[in-house]
XYZ file of C-alpha atoms in Angstrom:
552
model
C 28.239 -36.602 -16.639
C 27.498 -33.863 -14.131
C 25.139 -31.128 -15.389
C 25.648 -27.486 -14.411
C 22.520 -25.505 -13.478
C 22.759 -21.788 -14.322
C 20.587 -18.826 -13.346
C 18.072 -18.547 -16.210
C 16.887 -15.266 -17.738
C 13.246 -15.305 -16.619
C 12.220 -11.929 -18.072
C 13.404 -9.537 -20.764
C 14.668 -7.067 -18.136
C 16.216 -9.567 -15.706
C 19.952 -9.209 -15.063
C 20.189 -11.140 -11.791
C 17.994 -13.214 -9.518
C 17.769 -13.702 -5.759
C 17.639 -17.262 -4.472
C 14.491 -16.963 -2.359
C 14.346 -20.623 -1.255
C 16.006 -23.935 -2.059
C 13.658 -26.937 -2.265
C 16.568 -29.390 -2.584
C 19.788 -29.757 -0.620
C 23.098 -31.397 -1.424
C 22.629 -35.194 -1.533
C 18.906 -35.102 -2.404
C 17.561 -37.148 -5.320
C 16.366 -34.962 -8.218
C 13.999 -35.857 -11.051
C 13.261 -33.982 -14.237
C 10.438 -31.516 -13.509
C 11.207 -31.229 -9.789
C 11.263 -27.692 -8.410
C 14.837 -27.001 -7.344
C 14.344 -23.513 -5.944
C 12.270 -20.326 -5.934
C 13.924 -17.359 -7.638
C 12.936 -13.747 -7.013
C 13.222 -11.755 -10.252
C 12.519 -8.085 -10.907
C 8.880 -8.957 -11.648
C 7.834 -11.957 -9.554
C 8.989 -14.998 -7.579
C 9.175 -17.975 -9.939
C 9.913 -21.716 -9.698
C 13.201 -23.057 -11.062
C 12.709 -26.597 -12.380
C 15.243 -29.338 -13.047
C 15.684 -30.755 -16.546
C 17.804 -33.696 -15.367
C 17.620 -36.805 -13.191
C 20.301 -37.422 -10.584
C 21.590 -36.201 -7.239
C 22.186 -32.623 -6.098
C 26.001 -32.551 -5.886
C 26.671 -28.854 -5.341
C 24.805 -25.635 -4.415
C 26.693 -22.452 -5.227
C 24.319 -19.762 -3.921
C 22.906 -19.383 -0.430
C 19.296 -18.407 0.171
C 18.778 -14.651 0.063
C 21.826 -14.044 -2.134
C 21.724 -12.490 -5.619
C 23.426 -14.076 -8.609
C 23.787 -12.771 -12.211
C 22.000 -14.402 -15.125
C 23.988 -17.378 -16.523
C 26.024 -17.784 -13.318
C 26.426 -21.324 -11.928
C 24.032 -22.008 -9.053
C 24.079 -25.821 -8.736
C 25.417 -29.115 -10.158
C 23.362 -32.297 -10.686
C 24.934 -35.669 -11.465
C 25.372 -39.235 -10.337
C 25.872 -39.993 -6.653
C 29.559 -39.753 -5.741
C 30.504 -38.217 -9.103
C 33.300 -35.631 -9.098
C 31.625 -32.342 -10.026
C 34.762 -30.177 -9.856
C 35.572 -30.761 -13.522
C 32.161 -29.360 -14.470
C 32.769 -26.275 -12.303
C 36.266 -25.802 -13.728
C 34.837 -25.929 -17.245
C 32.495 -23.089 -16.338
C 35.262 -21.101 -14.648
C 33.732 -21.503 -11.170
C 35.999 -22.440 -8.284
C 34.959 -25.391 -6.165
C 34.764 -24.762 -2.420
C 38.288 -25.079 -1.025
C 39.059 -27.580 1.674
C 40.077 -26.142 5.008
C 43.857 -26.236 5.291
C 45.458 -27.780 8.316
C 48.384 -25.978 9.939
C 50.767 -28.468 8.326
C 49.407 -27.674 4.860
C 49.860 -23.897 5.107
C 52.717 -22.557 2.964
C 55.828 -21.212 4.593
C 55.113 -17.709 3.336
C 51.794 -17.717 5.196
C 53.513 -18.797 8.396
C 55.866 -15.858 8.143
C 53.024 -13.375 7.566
C 52.344 -12.650 11.252
C 55.992 -11.747 11.776
C 56.015 -9.346 8.853
C 52.736 -7.853 9.948
C 54.013 -7.381 13.482
C 57.143 -5.677 12.208
C 55.184 -3.101 10.157
C 52.137 -2.876 12.395
C 50.551 0.575 12.677
C 49.804 2.163 16.013
C 46.416 1.085 17.272
C 43.928 3.256 19.132
C 44.871 1.480 22.346
C 48.552 2.351 21.771
C 47.708 5.999 21.126
C 45.429 6.229 24.141
C 48.124 4.707 26.351
C 50.639 7.250 25.057
C 48.206 10.131 25.608
C 48.020 10.968 21.880
C 44.834 12.183 20.204
C 44.399 12.112 16.403
C 41.992 14.855 15.351
C 40.126 13.947 12.178
C 37.831 15.971 9.943
C 34.395 15.422 11.518
C 31.151 14.880 9.596
C 29.451 18.184 10.388
C 26.410 17.766 8.101
C 24.590 14.867 6.442
C 25.778 15.963 2.966
C 29.363 16.855 3.867
C 32.156 14.958 2.102
C 35.037 17.300 2.875
C 35.786 20.441 4.893
C 37.975 23.486 4.247
C 40.144 24.815 7.069
C 39.020 28.442 7.269
C 41.290 29.374 10.190
C 43.731 27.716 12.596
C 43.516 29.015 16.187
C 46.585 27.034 17.261
C 49.975 26.374 15.695
C 52.396 23.471 16.039
C 54.011 23.583 19.478
C 51.130 25.384 21.184
C 49.690 23.962 24.388
C 46.136 22.665 23.966
C 43.510 22.214 26.650
C 40.290 20.241 26.533
C 37.557 22.317 24.821
C 40.054 24.655 23.145
C 39.071 25.553 19.584
C 41.692 24.206 17.213
C 40.254 25.488 13.938
C 37.255 26.846 12.069
C 36.010 24.476 9.364
C 33.958 25.611 6.394
C 31.420 22.920 5.390
C 28.810 22.877 2.629
C 26.321 24.439 5.066
C 28.191 26.749 7.487
C 31.514 27.565 9.153
C 31.826 25.594 12.382
C 34.354 25.124 15.178
C 36.457 21.983 15.652
C 37.962 21.087 19.028
C 40.741 18.740 20.014
C 38.995 17.248 23.065
C 42.435 16.559 24.544
C 45.171 18.106 26.681
C 48.743 18.273 25.397
C 50.827 19.897 22.689
C 49.774 20.404 19.067
C 52.296 18.102 17.379
C 51.101 18.189 13.785
C 48.822 20.150 11.446
C 47.813 18.033 8.461
C 45.964 20.650 6.402
C 47.039 24.248 5.971
C 44.633 27.179 6.124
C 42.487 27.211 2.991
C 43.150 23.534 2.305
C 40.469 20.849 2.101
C 40.379 17.513 3.915
C 38.105 14.546 3.328
C 35.781 13.528 6.148
C 37.746 11.364 8.626
C 41.066 12.621 7.224
C 43.773 13.573 9.741
C 43.872 17.334 10.310
C 45.895 17.485 13.544
C 47.639 15.433 16.236
C 47.726 16.381 19.925
C 49.959 14.601 22.451
C 52.966 14.786 24.763
C 55.723 17.106 23.555
C 58.410 15.217 21.629
C 56.223 12.222 20.721
C 57.234 10.564 17.403
C 54.180 10.874 15.106
C 55.751 9.240 12.032
C 54.000 5.940 12.752
C 50.621 7.687 12.777
C 51.282 9.554 9.537
C 52.455 6.366 7.817
C 49.002 4.855 8.397
C 47.415 7.468 6.153
C 43.949 8.844 6.755
C 42.285 5.494 7.473
C 42.079 4.878 11.239
C 43.554 1.594 12.489
C 40.255 0.702 14.146
C 37.431 2.949 12.948
C 34.953 1.580 15.495
C 37.168 2.522 18.424
C 38.229 5.918 17.063
C 36.873 8.190 19.798
C 38.660 11.278 18.527
C 36.928 11.025 15.171
C 33.545 10.356 16.645
C 33.610 12.959 19.398
C 33.578 16.096 17.201
C 30.869 14.577 15.012
C 28.676 13.743 17.954
C 29.000 17.011 19.835
C 29.211 19.436 16.912
C 26.619 17.902 14.636
C 24.062 17.036 17.320
C 21.930 20.165 16.818
C 21.669 19.319 13.114
C 18.100 20.488 12.882
C 19.101 24.162 13.264
C 22.781 24.633 12.340
C 22.291 27.933 10.590
C 19.969 29.336 13.233
C 22.599 28.680 15.887
C 25.161 30.562 13.838
C 22.943 33.588 13.279
C 21.873 33.874 16.921
C 25.367 34.159 18.485
C 25.048 35.026 22.233
C 26.760 38.173 23.546
C 27.846 39.574 26.914
C 26.063 42.459 28.608
C 28.664 44.914 27.226
C 27.968 43.732 23.673
C 31.223 41.770 23.257
C 31.177 38.268 21.725
C 30.452 35.592 24.284
C 32.868 32.651 24.021
C 31.398 29.199 24.599
C 32.018 25.741 23.234
C 29.332 24.235 20.939
C 28.630 21.532 23.551
C 28.202 24.183 26.265
C 25.826 26.142 24.016
C 23.735 23.042 23.372
C 23.478 22.062 27.046
C 22.631 25.665 28.008
C 19.922 25.787 25.344
C 18.433 22.476 26.499
C 18.403 23.633 30.145
C 17.145 27.124 29.330
C 20.260 28.813 30.788
C 21.208 32.333 29.658
C 24.902 32.100 28.720
C 25.465 35.768 29.560
C 24.915 34.870 33.231
C 27.552 32.100 33.209
C 31.206 32.704 34.054
C 33.676 30.807 31.878
C 36.615 28.954 33.392
C 38.598 28.247 30.197
C 41.142 30.579 28.553
C 39.800 34.042 27.803
C 36.670 33.420 29.886
C 35.443 30.747 27.475
C 32.424 28.794 28.775
C 32.786 25.021 28.673
C 30.632 22.060 29.631
C 31.516 21.988 33.333
C 30.631 25.698 33.711
C 27.082 24.970 32.553
C 26.790 21.887 34.775
C 27.995 23.848 37.852
C 25.930 26.967 37.124
C 23.452 28.063 39.801
C 21.170 30.990 38.916
C 21.348 33.946 41.313
C 18.167 34.628 43.346
C 16.032 37.434 41.941
C 16.499 40.759 43.768
C 13.406 42.413 45.270
C 12.606 45.842 43.820
C 12.782 48.666 46.402
C 9.432 50.176 47.394
C 7.619 47.669 45.281
C 3.997 47.675 46.355
C 2.431 46.536 43.116
C 2.231 42.788 42.528
C 5.079 41.394 40.482
C 4.454 40.817 36.826
C 3.583 37.267 35.950
C 6.710 35.490 34.745
C 6.621 34.212 31.170
C 6.112 30.454 31.063
C 9.252 28.456 30.396
C 8.724 25.805 27.722
C 10.473 22.556 28.482
C 12.884 21.571 25.745
C 11.902 18.489 23.751
C 14.828 16.335 22.734
C 14.010 13.851 19.983
C 15.982 10.922 18.696
C 16.822 10.416 15.022
C 16.238 6.801 14.006
C 15.916 4.898 10.764
C 15.687 1.385 9.402
C 17.520 0.143 6.323
C 16.338 -2.769 4.193
C 18.068 -4.452 1.246
C 16.815 -3.264 -2.147
C 14.582 -5.901 -3.735
C 15.171 -7.120 -7.284
C 11.954 -5.420 -8.416
C 12.985 -2.082 -6.905
C 16.474 -2.340 -8.453
C 15.019 -2.808 -11.923
C 12.407 -0.054 -11.427
C 15.197 2.340 -10.409
C 17.441 1.316 -13.306
C 14.846 1.345 -16.085
C 13.010 4.518 -15.063
C 16.299 6.370 -14.566
C 17.415 5.298 -18.029
C 14.053 6.373 -19.473
C 13.947 9.797 -17.825
C 17.582 10.673 -18.526
C 17.742 9.157 -22.022
C 14.341 9.853 -23.587
C 13.598 13.610 -23.895
C 10.183 13.818 -22.193
C 7.562 16.464 -22.824
C 4.055 16.607 -21.364
C 0.593 17.467 -22.677
C -2.359 17.896 -20.294
C -6.052 17.964 -21.252
C -9.336 18.193 -19.309
C -12.164 15.816 -20.262
C -15.877 16.202 -19.510
C -16.878 12.875 -17.954
C -20.655 13.432 -17.620
C -21.457 11.233 -20.615
C -18.925 8.558 -19.549
C -20.445 8.390 -16.046
C -23.946 7.899 -17.486
C -22.755 5.387 -20.111
C -20.816 3.302 -17.564
C -23.837 3.086 -15.287
C -25.992 1.898 -18.206
C -23.366 -0.609 -19.447
C -23.028 -2.143 -15.986
C -26.730 -3.037 -16.108
C -25.887 -5.518 -18.892
C -22.162 -6.308 -18.581
C -21.199 -9.746 -17.138
C -18.394 -8.010 -15.166
C -18.434 -4.607 -13.501
C -16.793 -2.048 -15.755
C -14.506 0.618 -14.283
C -13.587 4.015 -15.704
C -10.096 2.604 -16.254
C -11.581 -0.017 -18.589
C -13.146 2.795 -20.648
C -9.768 4.579 -20.695
C -7.904 1.468 -21.937
C -10.444 0.900 -24.710
C -10.445 4.576 -25.755
C -6.632 4.659 -25.831
C -6.555 1.516 -28.010
C -9.061 2.921 -30.505
C -7.245 6.292 -30.623
C -3.883 4.587 -31.268
C -5.236 2.919 -34.405
C -5.981 6.422 -35.717
C -2.574 7.800 -34.641
C 0.080 5.164 -35.444
C 2.945 7.618 -34.824
C 2.084 7.519 -31.114
C 2.020 3.720 -31.179
C 5.757 3.579 -31.881
C 9.120 2.960 -30.199
C 12.647 4.280 -30.562
C 15.083 1.550 -31.647
C 18.298 3.517 -32.106
C 18.777 3.485 -35.880
C 15.095 2.935 -36.687
C 11.665 3.916 -35.349
C 9.274 0.979 -35.067
C 5.627 1.768 -35.883
C 3.515 -0.963 -34.318
C 0.443 -2.053 -36.231
C -0.887 -4.007 -33.257
C -2.091 -2.316 -30.060
C -0.894 -3.766 -26.741
C -1.776 -1.596 -23.731
C 0.348 -1.896 -20.586
C -1.689 -1.236 -17.416
C 0.392 -0.101 -14.422
C -0.572 -2.022 -11.257
C 0.815 -1.146 -7.814
C 2.002 -4.076 -5.697
C 3.669 -4.239 -2.298
C 7.238 -4.175 -3.623
C 6.749 -1.700 -6.466
C 5.013 -1.601 -9.817
C 4.115 -4.169 -12.468
C 2.812 -3.466 -15.984
C 0.895 -6.450 -17.411
C -0.243 -6.099 -21.012
C -3.747 -6.219 -22.518
C -2.947 -7.533 -25.993
C -4.835 -6.396 -29.102
C -6.968 -4.179 -26.893
C -8.503 -2.356 -29.881
C -10.353 -5.519 -30.905
C -11.580 -6.583 -27.455
C -14.872 -5.698 -25.791
C -15.015 -3.594 -22.642
C -16.118 -6.595 -20.577
C -13.179 -8.669 -21.898
C -10.701 -5.870 -21.078
C -12.218 -5.499 -17.602
C -11.940 -9.239 -16.890
C -8.296 -9.367 -18.030
C -7.246 -6.341 -15.967
C -8.933 -7.749 -12.845
C -7.177 -11.086 -13.373
C -3.830 -9.334 -13.849
C -4.324 -7.355 -10.642
C -5.075 -10.494 -8.582
C -2.109 -12.425 -9.971
C 0.237 -9.443 -9.630
C -0.523 -9.088 -5.924
C -0.022 -12.862 -5.491
C 3.258 -12.693 -7.490
C 1.899 -15.182 -9.995
C 2.420 -13.193 -13.208
C 4.556 -14.828 -15.904
C 7.034 -13.063 -18.245
C 4.562 -13.363 -21.123
C 2.081 -11.270 -19.115
C 4.268 -8.146 -18.944
C 6.243 -8.239 -22.205
C 5.397 -6.510 -25.469
C 3.496 -3.310 -24.583
C 3.270 -0.564 -27.213
C 1.650 2.079 -24.953
C 1.102 2.361 -21.189
C -1.708 3.697 -19.001
C -1.074 4.727 -15.379
C -4.141 5.616 -13.302
C -3.941 7.233 -9.849
C -7.435 8.690 -9.931
C -8.733 6.136 -7.418
C -6.241 7.564 -4.887
C -7.665 11.076 -5.137
C -4.888 12.447 -7.383
C -6.122 15.247 -9.652
C -3.238 15.090 -12.155
C 0.372 13.915 -12.407
C 3.135 13.195 -14.893
C 4.425 9.675 -15.483
C 7.798 8.391 -16.723
C 7.661 6.594 -20.064
C 7.814 2.799 -19.900
C 10.497 2.218 -22.530
C 10.586 1.187 -25.318
C 7.076 2.710 -25.595
C 6.942 6.260 -26.943
C 4.198 7.473 -24.616
C 2.443 6.900 -21.302
C -0.928 8.383 -20.318
C -1.341 9.509 -16.688
C -4.996 9.481 -15.546
C -6.204 11.690 -12.690
C -9.407 11.440 -10.674
C -12.843 12.758 -11.658
C -13.487 16.050 -9.873
C -16.798 17.862 -9.501
C -16.148 21.450 -10.563
C -18.209 24.317 -11.988
C -18.124 24.350 -15.795
C -19.670 26.574 -18.462
C -22.244 24.880 -20.714
C -24.462 26.772 -23.134
C -23.431 30.048 -21.526
C -24.363 28.971 -17.990
C -22.209 27.844 -15.080
C -23.319 24.363 -14.043
C -21.807 21.483 -12.002
C -19.527 19.276 -14.084
C -17.348 16.176 -13.764
C -13.849 16.768 -15.090
C -10.965 14.309 -15.472
C -7.460 15.550 -16.266
C -5.043 13.408 -18.241
C -1.356 14.030 -19.020
C 0.443 12.425 -21.954
C 4.204 11.950 -21.496
C 5.892 11.762 -24.909
C 9.337 10.770 -26.141
C 10.334 13.699 -28.361
C 12.559 11.422 -30.444
C 9.489 9.751 -31.921
C 6.480 11.956 -31.104
C 6.155 15.697 -31.714
C 3.882 18.102 -29.861
C 1.267 18.313 -32.600
C 1.186 14.515 -32.937
C 0.614 14.049 -29.223
C -2.029 16.797 -29.153
C -3.955 15.193 -32.031
C -3.970 11.860 -30.190
C -5.333 13.533 -27.035
C -8.084 15.238 -29.018
C -9.230 11.877 -30.398
C -9.028 10.298 -26.919
C -11.057 13.189 -25.457
C -13.754 12.837 -28.131
C -14.070 9.100 -27.440
C -14.359 9.593 -23.667
C -16.916 12.376 -24.026
C -18.985 10.210 -26.426
C -18.373 6.660 -25.174
C -20.957 5.194 -27.522
C -18.259 5.492 -30.204
C -16.288 2.808 -28.365
C -18.984 0.273 -29.137
C -18.929 0.608 -32.934
């Protein structure tokens, strides 16, 4: 009988896995224990082994694709065996055979006719008819809709290229929208004061008498978005100077007599890039409005010599060449690890009411003690090893901090498992030092180093990162003085460790050089109160300032 292979749940937080690589293909012999594939989970890339002997009959997921936990990914059985019954039992459709023209149902044959009968006007049809559909442009990166603040044309008015059709109020400013077409304004889709979604139809310009019902029946979605020049044009020309939209509005150019100077946004941009003073340009559009061709044809008048000028002319101010940059970006698919980090930390921050307690610790004694311990320790001890040990000892004295919120109950853990946050290329992993209160500093140091090596090689197993009761996150080695961390649920607290800074401190009434480390405890207020967290930090501080207490 054919056996169905499902996506296993490889960690407590895993909801789906990405098929990183198949080691078998359809038709290959499979033995129990063979590696079928590599699966990328939210924590690591792990091997998926077969528990059956047989032949690979079916593969349901391509490499690089994600599949939910418990979804069918393959079928193993005897050579030539019909595996469709096994897929049907799981509710998974077998790959359909390609239908020949003779096999296609009559309804499908008639589909092209029906489609042709009700076909919407395409961009090519509109362009041939001289019709331009004006859509709400994307005038800022955060804009989702625009409000028509004012219409400068009404239905039936003649429209010329570069005429302003309307003023649109966005989330950032009020900006002008043009038709970029010659013809008659046939339709206004949004009245003054009304809002339109980005890319929604706001007007139609074309030959007088043209029937626009076919365009309106299409709705707001363009027939061919890629070829929709009328939608793209306003976005491109109006939103191009996105770096300074508000500055352009506030610095409106004026004529010599103080009257408002009329110019299209594109003309303003080109004039700014070329360093042309718009007040010296004569406009050729209606009302003396300056358009693109006026800027391109502009020739500055030669400077007139001053009568009786004997003194040397003043040195002209240098003209800075305009720098035109290009906005570029690269998008990459979100990895499984990053998806889970985003999901779990968002849930933690927006579900658990966080509060933060910060304390400064004198590290002079810890620096001296670490140096002495490293003379005898089989492995080199780090300050983070001292922190993990001190946290573990302090938790035994403050069990309320070593707890977790479980909905109807609060769990008070009697064991101490410290999660140590480790940065890897794709994100963050938190392997767990179990029963850290009973382990020596050298044992803790060896385990953390081993975790770090295996985390970077993606060799950690689910048992390595499950079961923490408290978490430590240390950014001191990166030069960070202090920070706040998001609780690693279901833990109640996480301790953020900053770097050791040399600062002046007061000792015995005198200002002397000191070594200070700041730590911040993030607490879940559902389980830990301010006084409880403060008492824990006091114990932790005492242990770090007298590290000999960690050895007894």
